[in-house]
PDB file of C-alpha atoms in Angstrom:
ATOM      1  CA  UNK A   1     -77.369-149.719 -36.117  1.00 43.00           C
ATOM      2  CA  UNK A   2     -74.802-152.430 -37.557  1.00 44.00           C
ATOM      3  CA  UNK A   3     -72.102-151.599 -35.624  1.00 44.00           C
ATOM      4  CA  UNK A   4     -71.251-155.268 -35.479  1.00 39.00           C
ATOM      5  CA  UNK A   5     -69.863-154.547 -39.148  1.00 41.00           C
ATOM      6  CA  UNK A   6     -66.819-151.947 -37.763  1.00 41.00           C
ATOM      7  CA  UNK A   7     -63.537-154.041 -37.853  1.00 42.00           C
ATOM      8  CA  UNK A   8     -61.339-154.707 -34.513  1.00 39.00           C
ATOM      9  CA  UNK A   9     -57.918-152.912 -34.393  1.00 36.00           C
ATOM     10  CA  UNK A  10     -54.628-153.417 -33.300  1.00 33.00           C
ATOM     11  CA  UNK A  11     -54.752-153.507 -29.272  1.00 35.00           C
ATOM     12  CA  UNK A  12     -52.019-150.559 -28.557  1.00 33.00           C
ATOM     13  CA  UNK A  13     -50.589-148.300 -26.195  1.00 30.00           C
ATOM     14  CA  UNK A  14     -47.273-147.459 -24.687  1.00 32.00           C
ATOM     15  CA  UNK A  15     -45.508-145.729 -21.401  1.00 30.00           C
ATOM     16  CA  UNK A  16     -42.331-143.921 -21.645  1.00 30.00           C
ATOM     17  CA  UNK A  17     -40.596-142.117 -18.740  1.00 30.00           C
ATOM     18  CA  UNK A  18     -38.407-138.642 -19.981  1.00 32.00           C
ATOM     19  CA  UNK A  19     -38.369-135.043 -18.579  1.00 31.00           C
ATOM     20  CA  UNK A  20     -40.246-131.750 -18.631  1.00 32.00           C
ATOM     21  CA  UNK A  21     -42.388-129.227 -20.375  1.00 32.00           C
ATOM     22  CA  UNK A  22     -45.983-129.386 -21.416  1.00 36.00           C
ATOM     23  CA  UNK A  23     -49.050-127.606 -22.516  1.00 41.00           C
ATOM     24  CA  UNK A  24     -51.585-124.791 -22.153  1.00 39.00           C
ATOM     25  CA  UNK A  25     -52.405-125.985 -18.703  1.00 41.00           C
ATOM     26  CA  UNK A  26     -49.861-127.286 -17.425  1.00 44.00           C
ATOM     27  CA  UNK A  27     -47.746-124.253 -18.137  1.00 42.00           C
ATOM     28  CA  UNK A  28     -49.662-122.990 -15.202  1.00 43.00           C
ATOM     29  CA  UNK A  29     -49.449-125.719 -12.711  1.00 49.00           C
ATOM     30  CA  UNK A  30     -46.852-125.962 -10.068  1.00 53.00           C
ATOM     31  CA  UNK A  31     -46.792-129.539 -10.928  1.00 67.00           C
ATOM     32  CA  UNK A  32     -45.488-130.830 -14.046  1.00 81.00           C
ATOM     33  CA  UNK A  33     -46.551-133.961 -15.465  1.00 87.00           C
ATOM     34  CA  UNK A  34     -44.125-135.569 -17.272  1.00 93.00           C
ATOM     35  CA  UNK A  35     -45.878-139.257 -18.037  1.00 96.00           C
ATOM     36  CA  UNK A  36     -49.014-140.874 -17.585  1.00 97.00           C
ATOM     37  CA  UNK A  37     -51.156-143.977 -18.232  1.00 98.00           C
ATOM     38  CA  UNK A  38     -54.711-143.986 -17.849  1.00 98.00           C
ATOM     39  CA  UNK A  39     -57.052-146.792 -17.897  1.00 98.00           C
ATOM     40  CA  UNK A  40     -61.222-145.615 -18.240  1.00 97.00           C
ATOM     41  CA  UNK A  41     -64.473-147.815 -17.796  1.00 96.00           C
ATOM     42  CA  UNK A  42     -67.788-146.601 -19.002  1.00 94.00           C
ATOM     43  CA  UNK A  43     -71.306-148.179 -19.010  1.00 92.00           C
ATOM     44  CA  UNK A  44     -73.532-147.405 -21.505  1.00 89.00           C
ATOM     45  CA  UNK A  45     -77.197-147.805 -21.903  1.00 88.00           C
ATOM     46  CA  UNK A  46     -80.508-146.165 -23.766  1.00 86.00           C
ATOM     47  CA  UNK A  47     -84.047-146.987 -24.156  1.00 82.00           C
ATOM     48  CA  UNK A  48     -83.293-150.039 -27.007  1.00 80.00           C
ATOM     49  CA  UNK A  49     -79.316-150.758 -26.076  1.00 79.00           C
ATOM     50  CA  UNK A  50     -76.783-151.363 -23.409  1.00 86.00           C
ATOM     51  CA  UNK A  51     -72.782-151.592 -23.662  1.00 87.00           C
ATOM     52  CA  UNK A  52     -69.333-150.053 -22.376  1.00 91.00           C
ATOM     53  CA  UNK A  53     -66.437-148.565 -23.246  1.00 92.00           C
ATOM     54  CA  UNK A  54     -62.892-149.505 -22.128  1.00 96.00           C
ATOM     55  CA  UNK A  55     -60.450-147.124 -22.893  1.00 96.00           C
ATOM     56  CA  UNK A  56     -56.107-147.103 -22.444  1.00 98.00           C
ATOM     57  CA  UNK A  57     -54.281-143.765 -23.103  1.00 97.00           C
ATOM     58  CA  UNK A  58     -50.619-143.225 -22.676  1.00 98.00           C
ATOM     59  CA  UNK A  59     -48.596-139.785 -23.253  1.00 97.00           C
ATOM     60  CA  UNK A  60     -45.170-139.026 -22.966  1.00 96.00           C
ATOM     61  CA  UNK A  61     -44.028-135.157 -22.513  1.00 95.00           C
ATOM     62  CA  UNK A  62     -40.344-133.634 -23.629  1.00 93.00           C
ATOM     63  CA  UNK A  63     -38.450-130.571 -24.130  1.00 92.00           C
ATOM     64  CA  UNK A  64     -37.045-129.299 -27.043  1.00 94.00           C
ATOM     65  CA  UNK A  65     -35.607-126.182 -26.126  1.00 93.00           C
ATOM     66  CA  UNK A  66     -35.578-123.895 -23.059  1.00 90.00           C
ATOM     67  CA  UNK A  67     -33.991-120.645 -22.561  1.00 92.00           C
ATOM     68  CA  UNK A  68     -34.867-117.514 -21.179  1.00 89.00           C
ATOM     69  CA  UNK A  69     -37.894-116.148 -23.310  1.00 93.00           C
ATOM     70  CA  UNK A  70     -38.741-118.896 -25.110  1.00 95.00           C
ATOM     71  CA  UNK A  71     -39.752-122.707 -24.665  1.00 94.00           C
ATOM     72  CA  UNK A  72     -39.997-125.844 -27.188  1.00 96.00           C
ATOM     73  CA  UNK A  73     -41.407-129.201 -26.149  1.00 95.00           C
ATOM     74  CA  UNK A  74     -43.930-131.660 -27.462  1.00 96.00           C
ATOM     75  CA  UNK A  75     -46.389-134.762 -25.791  1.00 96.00           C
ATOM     76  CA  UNK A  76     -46.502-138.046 -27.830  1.00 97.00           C
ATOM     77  CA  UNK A  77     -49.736-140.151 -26.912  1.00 96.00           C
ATOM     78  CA  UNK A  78     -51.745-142.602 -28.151  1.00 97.00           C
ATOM     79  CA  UNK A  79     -55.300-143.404 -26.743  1.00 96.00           C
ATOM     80  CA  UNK A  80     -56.988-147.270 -27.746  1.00 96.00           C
ATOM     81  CA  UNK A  81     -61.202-147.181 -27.179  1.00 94.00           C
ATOM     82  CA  UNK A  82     -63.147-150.364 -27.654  1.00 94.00           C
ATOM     83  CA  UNK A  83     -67.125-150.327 -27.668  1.00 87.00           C
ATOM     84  CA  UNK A  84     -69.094-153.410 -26.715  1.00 88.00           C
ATOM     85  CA  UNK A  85     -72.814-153.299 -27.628  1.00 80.00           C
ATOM     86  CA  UNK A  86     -75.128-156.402 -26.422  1.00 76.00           C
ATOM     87  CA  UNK A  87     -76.443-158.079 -29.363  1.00 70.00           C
ATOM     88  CA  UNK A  88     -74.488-155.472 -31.895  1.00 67.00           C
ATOM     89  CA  UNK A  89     -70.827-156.520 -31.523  1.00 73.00           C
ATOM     90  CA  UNK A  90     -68.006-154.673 -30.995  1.00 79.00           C
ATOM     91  CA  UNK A  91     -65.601-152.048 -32.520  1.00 81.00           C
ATOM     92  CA  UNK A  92     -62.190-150.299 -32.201  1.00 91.00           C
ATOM     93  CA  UNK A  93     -60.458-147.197 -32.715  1.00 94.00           C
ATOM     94  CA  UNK A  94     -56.707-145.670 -31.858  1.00 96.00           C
ATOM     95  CA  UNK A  95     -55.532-142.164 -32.353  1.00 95.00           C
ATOM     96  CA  UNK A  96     -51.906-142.008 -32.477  1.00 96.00           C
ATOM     97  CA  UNK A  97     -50.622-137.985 -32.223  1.00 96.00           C
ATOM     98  CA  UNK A  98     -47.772-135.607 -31.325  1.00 97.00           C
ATOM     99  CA  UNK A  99     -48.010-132.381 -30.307  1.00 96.00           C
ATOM    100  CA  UNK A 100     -45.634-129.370 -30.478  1.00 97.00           C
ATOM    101  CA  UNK A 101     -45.593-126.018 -28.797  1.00 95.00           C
ATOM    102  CA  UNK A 102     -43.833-123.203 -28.875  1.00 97.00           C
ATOM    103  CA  UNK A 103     -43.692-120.398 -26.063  1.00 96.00           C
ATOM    104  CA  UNK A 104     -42.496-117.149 -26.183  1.00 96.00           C
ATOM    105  CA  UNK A 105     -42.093-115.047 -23.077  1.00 95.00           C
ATOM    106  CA  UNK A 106     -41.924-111.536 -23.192  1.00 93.00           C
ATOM    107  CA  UNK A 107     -41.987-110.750 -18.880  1.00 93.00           C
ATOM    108  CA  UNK A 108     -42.492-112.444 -16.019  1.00 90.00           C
ATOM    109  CA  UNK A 109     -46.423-112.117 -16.695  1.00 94.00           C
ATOM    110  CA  UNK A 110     -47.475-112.436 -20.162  1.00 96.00           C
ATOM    111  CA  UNK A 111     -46.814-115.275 -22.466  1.00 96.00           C
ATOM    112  CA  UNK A 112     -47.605-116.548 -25.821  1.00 97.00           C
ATOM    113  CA  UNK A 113     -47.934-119.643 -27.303  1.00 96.00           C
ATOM    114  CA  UNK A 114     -48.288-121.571 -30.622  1.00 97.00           C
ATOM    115  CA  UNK A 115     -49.377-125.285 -31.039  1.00 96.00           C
ATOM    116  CA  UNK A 116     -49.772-127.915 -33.748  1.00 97.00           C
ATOM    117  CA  UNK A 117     -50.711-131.823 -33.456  1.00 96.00           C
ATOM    118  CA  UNK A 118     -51.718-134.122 -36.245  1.00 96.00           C
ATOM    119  CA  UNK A 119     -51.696-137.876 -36.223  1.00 97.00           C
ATOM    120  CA  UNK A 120     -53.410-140.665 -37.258  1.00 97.00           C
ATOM    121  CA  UNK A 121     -56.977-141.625 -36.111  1.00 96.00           C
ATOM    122  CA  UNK A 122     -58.018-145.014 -37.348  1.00 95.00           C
ATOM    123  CA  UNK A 123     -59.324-148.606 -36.552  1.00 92.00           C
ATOM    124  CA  UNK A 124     -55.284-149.646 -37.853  1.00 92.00           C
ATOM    125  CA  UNK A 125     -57.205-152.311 -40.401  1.00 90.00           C
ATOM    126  CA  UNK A 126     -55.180-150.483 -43.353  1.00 88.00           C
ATOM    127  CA  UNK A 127     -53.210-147.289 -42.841  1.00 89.00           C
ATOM    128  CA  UNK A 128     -52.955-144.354 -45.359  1.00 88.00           C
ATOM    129  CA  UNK A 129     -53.044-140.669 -45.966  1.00 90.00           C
ATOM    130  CA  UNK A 130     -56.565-140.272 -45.468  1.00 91.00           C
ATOM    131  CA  UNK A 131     -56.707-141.281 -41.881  1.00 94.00           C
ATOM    132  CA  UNK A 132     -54.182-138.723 -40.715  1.00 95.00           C
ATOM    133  CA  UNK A 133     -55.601-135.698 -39.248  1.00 95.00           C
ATOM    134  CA  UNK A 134     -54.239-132.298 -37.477  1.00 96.00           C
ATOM    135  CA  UNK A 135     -54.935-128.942 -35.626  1.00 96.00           C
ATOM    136  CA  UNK A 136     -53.037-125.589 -34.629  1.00 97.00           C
ATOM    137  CA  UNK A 137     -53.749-123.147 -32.416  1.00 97.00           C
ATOM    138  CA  UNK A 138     -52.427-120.167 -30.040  1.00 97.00           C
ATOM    139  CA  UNK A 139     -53.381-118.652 -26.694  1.00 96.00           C
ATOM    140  CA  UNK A 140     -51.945-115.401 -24.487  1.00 97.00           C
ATOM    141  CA  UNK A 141     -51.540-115.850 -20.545  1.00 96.00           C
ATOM    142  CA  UNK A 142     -50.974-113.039 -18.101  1.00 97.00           C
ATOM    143  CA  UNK A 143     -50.339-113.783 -14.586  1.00 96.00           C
ATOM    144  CA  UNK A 144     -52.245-110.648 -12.604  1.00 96.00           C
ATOM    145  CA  UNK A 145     -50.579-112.002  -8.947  1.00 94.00           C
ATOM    146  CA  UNK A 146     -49.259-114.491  -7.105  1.00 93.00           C
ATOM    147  CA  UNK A 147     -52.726-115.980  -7.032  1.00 95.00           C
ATOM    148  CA  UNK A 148     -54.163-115.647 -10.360  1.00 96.00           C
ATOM    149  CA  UNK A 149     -53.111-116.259 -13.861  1.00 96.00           C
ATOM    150  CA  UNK A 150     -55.607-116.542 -16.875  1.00 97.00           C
ATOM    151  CA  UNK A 151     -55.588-116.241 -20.208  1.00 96.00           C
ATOM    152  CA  UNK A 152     -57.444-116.928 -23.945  1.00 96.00           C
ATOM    153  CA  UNK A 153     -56.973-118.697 -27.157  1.00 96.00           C
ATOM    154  CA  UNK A 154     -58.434-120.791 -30.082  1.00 96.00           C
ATOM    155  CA  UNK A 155     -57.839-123.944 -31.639  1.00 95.00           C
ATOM    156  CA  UNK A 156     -58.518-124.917 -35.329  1.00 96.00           C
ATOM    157  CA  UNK A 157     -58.542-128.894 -35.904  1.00 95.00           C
ATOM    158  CA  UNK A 158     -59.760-130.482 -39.367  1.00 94.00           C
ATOM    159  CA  UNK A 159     -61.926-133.554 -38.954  1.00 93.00           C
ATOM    160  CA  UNK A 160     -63.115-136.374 -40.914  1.00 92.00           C
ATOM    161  CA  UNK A 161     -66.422-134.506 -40.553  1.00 90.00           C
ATOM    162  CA  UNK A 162     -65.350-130.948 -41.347  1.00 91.00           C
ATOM    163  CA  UNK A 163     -63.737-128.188 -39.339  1.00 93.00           C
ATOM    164  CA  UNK A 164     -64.099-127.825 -35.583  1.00 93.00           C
ATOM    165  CA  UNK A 165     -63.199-124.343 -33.687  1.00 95.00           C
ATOM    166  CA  UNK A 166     -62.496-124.323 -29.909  1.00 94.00           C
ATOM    167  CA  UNK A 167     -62.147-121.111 -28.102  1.00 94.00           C
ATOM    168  CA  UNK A 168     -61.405-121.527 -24.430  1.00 94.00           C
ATOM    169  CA  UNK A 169     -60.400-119.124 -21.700  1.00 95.00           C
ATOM    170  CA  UNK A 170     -56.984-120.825 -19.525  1.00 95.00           C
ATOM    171  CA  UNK A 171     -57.616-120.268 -15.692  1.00 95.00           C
ATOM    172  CA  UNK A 172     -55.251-121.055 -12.862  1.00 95.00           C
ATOM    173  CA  UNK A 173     -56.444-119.604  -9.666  1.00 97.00           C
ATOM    174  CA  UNK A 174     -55.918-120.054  -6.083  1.00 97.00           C
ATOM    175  CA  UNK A 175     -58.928-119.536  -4.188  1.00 97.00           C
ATOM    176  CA  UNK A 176     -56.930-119.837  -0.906  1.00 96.00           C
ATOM    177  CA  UNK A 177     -54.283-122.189   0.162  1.00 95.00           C
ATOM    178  CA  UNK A 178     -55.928-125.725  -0.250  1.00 96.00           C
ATOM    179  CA  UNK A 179     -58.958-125.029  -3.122  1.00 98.00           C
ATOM    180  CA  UNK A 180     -57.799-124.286  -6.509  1.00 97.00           C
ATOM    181  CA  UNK A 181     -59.422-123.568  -9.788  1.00 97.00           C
ATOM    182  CA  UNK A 182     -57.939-124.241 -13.174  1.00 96.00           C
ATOM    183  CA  UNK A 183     -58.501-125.617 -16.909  1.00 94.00           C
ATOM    184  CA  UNK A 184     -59.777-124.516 -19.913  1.00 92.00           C
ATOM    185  CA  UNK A 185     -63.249-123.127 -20.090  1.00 90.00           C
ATOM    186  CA  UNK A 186     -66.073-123.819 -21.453  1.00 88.00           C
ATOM    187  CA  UNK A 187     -64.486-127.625 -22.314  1.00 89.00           C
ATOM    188  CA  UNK A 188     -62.429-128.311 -19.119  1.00 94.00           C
ATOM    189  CA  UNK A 189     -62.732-126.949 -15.866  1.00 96.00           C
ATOM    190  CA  UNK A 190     -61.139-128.635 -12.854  1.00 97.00           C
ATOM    191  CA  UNK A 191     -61.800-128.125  -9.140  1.00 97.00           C
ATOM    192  CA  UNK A 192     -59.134-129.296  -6.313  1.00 97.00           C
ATOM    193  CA  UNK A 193     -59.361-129.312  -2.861  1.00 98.00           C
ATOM    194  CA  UNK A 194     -56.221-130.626  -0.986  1.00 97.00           C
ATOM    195  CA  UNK A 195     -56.071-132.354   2.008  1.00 97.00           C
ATOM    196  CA  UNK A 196     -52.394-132.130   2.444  1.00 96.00           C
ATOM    197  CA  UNK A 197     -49.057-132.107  -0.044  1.00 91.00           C
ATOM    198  CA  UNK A 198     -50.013-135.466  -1.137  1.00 94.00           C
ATOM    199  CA  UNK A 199     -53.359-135.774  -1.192  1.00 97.00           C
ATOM    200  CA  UNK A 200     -56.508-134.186  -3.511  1.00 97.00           C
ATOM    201  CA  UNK A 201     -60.136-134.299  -4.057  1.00 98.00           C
ATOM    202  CA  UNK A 202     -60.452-133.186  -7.443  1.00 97.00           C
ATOM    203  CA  UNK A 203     -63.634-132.366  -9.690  1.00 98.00           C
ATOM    204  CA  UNK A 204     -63.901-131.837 -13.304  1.00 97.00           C
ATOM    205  CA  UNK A 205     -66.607-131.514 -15.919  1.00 96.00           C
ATOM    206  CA  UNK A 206     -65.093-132.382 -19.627  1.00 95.00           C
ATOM    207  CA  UNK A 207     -66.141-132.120 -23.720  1.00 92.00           C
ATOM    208  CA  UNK A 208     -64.874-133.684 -26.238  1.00 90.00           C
ATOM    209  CA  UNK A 209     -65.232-134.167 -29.768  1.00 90.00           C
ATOM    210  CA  UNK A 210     -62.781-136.310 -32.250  1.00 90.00           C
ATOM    211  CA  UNK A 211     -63.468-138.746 -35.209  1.00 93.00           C
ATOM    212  CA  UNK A 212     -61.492-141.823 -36.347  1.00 94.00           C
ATOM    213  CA  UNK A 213     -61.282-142.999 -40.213  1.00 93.00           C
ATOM    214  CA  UNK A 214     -62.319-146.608 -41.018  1.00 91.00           C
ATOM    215  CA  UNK A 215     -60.827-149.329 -43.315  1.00 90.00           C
ATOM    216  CA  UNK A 216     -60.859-148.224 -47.210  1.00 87.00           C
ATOM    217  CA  UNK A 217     -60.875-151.712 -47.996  1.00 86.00           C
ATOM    218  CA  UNK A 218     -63.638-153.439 -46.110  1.00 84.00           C
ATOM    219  CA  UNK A 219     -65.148-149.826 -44.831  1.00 84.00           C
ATOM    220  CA  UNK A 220     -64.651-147.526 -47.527  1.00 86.00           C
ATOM    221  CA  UNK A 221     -63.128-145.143 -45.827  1.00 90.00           C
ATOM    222  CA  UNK A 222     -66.546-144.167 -43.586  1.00 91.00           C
ATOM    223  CA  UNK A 223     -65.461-142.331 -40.192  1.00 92.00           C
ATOM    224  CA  UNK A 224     -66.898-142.425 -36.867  1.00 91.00           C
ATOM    225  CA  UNK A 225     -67.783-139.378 -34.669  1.00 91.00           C
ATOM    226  CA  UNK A 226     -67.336-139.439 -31.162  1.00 90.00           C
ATOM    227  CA  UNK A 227     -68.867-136.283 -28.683  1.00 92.00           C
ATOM    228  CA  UNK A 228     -68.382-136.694 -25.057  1.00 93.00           C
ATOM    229  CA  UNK A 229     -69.340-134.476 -21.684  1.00 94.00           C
ATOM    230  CA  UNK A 230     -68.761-135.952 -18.743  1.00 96.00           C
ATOM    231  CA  UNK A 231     -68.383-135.426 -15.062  1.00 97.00           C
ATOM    232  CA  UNK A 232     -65.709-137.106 -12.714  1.00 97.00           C
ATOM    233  CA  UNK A 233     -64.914-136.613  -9.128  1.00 98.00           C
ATOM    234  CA  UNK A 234     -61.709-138.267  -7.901  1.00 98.00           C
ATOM    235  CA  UNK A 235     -59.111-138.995  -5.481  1.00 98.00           C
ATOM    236  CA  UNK A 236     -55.486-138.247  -6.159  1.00 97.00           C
ATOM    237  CA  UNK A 237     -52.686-139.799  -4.052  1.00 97.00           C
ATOM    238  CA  UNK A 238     -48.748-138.640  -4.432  1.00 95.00           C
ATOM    239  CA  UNK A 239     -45.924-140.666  -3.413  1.00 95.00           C
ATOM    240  CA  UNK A 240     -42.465-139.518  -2.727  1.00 92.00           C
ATOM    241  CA  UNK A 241     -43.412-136.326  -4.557  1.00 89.00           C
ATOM    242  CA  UNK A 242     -42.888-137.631  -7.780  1.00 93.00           C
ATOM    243  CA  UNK A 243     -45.935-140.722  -8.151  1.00 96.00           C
ATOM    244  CA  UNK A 244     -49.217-139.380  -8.545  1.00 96.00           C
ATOM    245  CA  UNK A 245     -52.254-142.227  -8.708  1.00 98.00           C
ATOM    246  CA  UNK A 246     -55.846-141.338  -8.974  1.00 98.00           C
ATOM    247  CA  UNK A 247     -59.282-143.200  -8.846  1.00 98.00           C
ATOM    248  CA  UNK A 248     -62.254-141.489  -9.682  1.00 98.00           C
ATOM    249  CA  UNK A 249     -66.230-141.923 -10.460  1.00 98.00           C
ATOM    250  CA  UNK A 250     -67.974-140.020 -13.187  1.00 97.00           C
ATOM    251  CA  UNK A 251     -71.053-139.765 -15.322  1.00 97.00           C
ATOM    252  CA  UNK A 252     -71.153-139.620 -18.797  1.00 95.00           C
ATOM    253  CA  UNK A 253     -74.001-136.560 -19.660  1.00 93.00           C
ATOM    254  CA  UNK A 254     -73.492-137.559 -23.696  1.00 92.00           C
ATOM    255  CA  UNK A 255     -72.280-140.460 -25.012  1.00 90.00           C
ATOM    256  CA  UNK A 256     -72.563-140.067 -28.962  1.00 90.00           C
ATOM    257  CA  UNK A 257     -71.323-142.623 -31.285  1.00 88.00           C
ATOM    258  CA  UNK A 258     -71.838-141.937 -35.182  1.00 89.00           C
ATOM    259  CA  UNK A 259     -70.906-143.697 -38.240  1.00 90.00           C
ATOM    260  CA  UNK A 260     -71.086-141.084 -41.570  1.00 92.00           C
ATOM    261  CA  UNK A 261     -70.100-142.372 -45.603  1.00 91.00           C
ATOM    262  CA  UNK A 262     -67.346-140.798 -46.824  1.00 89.00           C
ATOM    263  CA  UNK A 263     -68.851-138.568 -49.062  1.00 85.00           C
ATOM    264  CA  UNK A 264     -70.760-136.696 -46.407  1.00 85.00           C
ATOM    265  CA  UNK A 265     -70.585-133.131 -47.109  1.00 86.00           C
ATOM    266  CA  UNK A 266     -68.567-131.245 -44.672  1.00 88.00           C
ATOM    267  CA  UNK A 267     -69.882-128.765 -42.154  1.00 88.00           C
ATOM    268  CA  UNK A 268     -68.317-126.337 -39.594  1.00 91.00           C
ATOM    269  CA  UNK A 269     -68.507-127.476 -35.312  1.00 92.00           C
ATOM    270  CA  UNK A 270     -67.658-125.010 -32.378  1.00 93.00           C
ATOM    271  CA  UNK A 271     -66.419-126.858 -29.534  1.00 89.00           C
ATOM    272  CA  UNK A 272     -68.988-130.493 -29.676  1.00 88.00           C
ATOM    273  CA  UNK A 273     -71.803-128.043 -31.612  1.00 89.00           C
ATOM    274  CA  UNK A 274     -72.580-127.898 -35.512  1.00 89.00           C
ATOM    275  CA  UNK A 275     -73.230-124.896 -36.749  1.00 89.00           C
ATOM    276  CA  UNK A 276     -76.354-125.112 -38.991  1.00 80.00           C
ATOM    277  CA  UNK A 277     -77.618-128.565 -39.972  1.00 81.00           C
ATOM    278  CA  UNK A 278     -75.176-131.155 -40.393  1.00 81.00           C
ATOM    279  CA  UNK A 279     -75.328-134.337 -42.375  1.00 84.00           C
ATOM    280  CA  UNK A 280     -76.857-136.862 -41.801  1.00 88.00           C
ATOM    281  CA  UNK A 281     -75.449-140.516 -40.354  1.00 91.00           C
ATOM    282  CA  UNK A 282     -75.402-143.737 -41.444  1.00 90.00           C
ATOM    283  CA  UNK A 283     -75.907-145.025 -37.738  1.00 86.00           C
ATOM    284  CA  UNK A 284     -76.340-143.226 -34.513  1.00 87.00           C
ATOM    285  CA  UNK A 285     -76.069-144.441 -30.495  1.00 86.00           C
ATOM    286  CA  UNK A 286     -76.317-141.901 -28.499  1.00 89.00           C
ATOM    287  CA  UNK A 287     -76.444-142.949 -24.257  1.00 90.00           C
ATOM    288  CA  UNK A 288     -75.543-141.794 -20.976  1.00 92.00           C
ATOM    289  CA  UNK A 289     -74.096-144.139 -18.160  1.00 94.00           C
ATOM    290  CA  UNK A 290     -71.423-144.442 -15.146  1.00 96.00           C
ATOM    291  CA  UNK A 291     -67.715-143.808 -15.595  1.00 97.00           C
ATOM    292  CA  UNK A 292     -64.983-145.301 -13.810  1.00 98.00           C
ATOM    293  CA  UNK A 293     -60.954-144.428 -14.387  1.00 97.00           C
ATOM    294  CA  UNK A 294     -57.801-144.858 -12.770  1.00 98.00           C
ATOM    295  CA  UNK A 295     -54.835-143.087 -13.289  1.00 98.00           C
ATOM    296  CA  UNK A 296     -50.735-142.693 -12.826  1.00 98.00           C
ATOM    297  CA  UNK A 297     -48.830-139.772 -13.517  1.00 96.00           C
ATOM    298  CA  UNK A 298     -44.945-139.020 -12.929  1.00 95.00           C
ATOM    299  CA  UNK A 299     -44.697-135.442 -11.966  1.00 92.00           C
ATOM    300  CA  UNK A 300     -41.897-133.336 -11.559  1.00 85.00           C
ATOM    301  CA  UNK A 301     -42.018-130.232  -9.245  1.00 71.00           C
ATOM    302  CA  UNK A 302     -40.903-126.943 -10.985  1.00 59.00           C
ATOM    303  CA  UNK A 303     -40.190-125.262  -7.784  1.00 56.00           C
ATOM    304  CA  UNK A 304     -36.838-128.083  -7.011  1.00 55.00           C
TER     305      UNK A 304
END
């Protein structure tokens, strides 16, 4: 596989500190989090190659608009990956996205809400039309008690590849005072056990699925396909109620890294799987190894 050929991009990422509002999940979370910048470590190896991953990714929620029934507010972020393989070089790729919502509620229990992001997804070489990408979607929460709240929706996202589908189910329940269960099923669901106010011992299982467009000029325009599941336990720490940090230790299940022509024909994905037979790639790496990623998050309590 000559991934040695992929170009480097531009090293990127930013933190910015603002207020409020969020998404899906963290609609349902006592705990808002406002900022974050996350720093993630994974070793990669198969029968014929071994490597890692270092990843940076930054995001930056804000409101738009709050009243009584209804909510605006966005998250900017931008996420930089760089792949090392021994003997095959190395390659690049930033997304670069914003993300708006729009909440409507119509009692203290049942909400619903509309969302669109679309960015760029590229190695940066040379930037154009074709490497911008986006995805909308809607889900309906009802809170059944003071314990419970769940709810469903669907995401549509075009890809480089195709068209990708995501139904999920939105859970936030607590299972008594200290363990909690919340996330979005099948793709995210996240376990927490706390110790005290400031301390948690949290679990989480994750997919994934995205795809970055390469240099026209020196790449013609082929994209990569990346499909993740992973697990990671780790330990949160708060300080002062506002700093959250977080260390954790994961493995990655499915690493996949694919390089496709642009002329591929499209095809259709639910969640990380095709539907039917999809095309064919160019080059394929496909491992499984240890993850390691550290975390800080500025979090604002809804309840003060």
């Amino acid at each position: 596989m000559r991934l040695a050929l992929l170009p480097p991009a531009v090293r990127m990422f930013g933190f910015l500190v603002a207020l409020l509002t969020t998404l899906v999940v963290q609609a349902q979370r006592p705990n808002l989090e406002v900022a974050g910048l996350e720093y993630r470590h994974t070793r990669l190896s198969n029968d014929s190659l071994k490597g890692h991953v270092n990843s940076v990714a930054a995001f930056l929620n804000f409101p738009i608009q709050k009243t009584e029934k209804r909510v605006m507010g966005g998250r900017f972020q931008v996420n930089n990956s760089q792949l090392y393989l021994s003997d095959k070089g190395s390659f690049s790729v930033t997304r670069l996205d914003l993300n708006l919502f729009w909440q409507r509620n119509y009692s203290e229990t049942t909400k619903l809400q509309f969302f669109v992001q679309g960015g760029i997804y590229s190695d940066f070489v040379d930037i154009s039309g074709e490497d911008m990408r986006y995805a909308i979607g809607g889900s309906y929460t009802i809170r059944h008690g003071p314990r419970l709240t769940s709810g469903s929706g669907v995401q549509f996202a075009r890809q480089f590849f195709g068209y990708q589908i995501n139904p999920f189910i939105a859970i936030h329940y607590d299972i008594s005072d200290r363990l909690h269960l919340s996330g979005l099923l099948p793709i995210r669901p996240r376990l927490e056990y706390r110790f005290s106010e400031s301390v948690s011992w949290i679990n989480e299982i994750s997919g994934n699925l995205t795809s970055y467009r390469l240099s026209h000029q020196s790449r013609h325009s082929e994209y990569v396909k990346v499909t993740q599941w992973y697990g990671l336990s780790s330990l949160a720490v708060t300080v002062k109620k506002r700093h959250k940090f977080s260390a954790g230790l994961g493995y990655d299940f499915r690493n996949q890294i694919q390089l496709y022509d642009n002329n591929s024909q499209p095809y259709w994905s639910i969640i990380t799987f095709p539907i039917g037979k999809p095309t064919q790639p160019i080059a394929d790496f496909n491992a499984r190894g240890l993850r390691m990623q550290v975390s800080y998050h500025l979090v604002l309590n809804r309840n003060e």
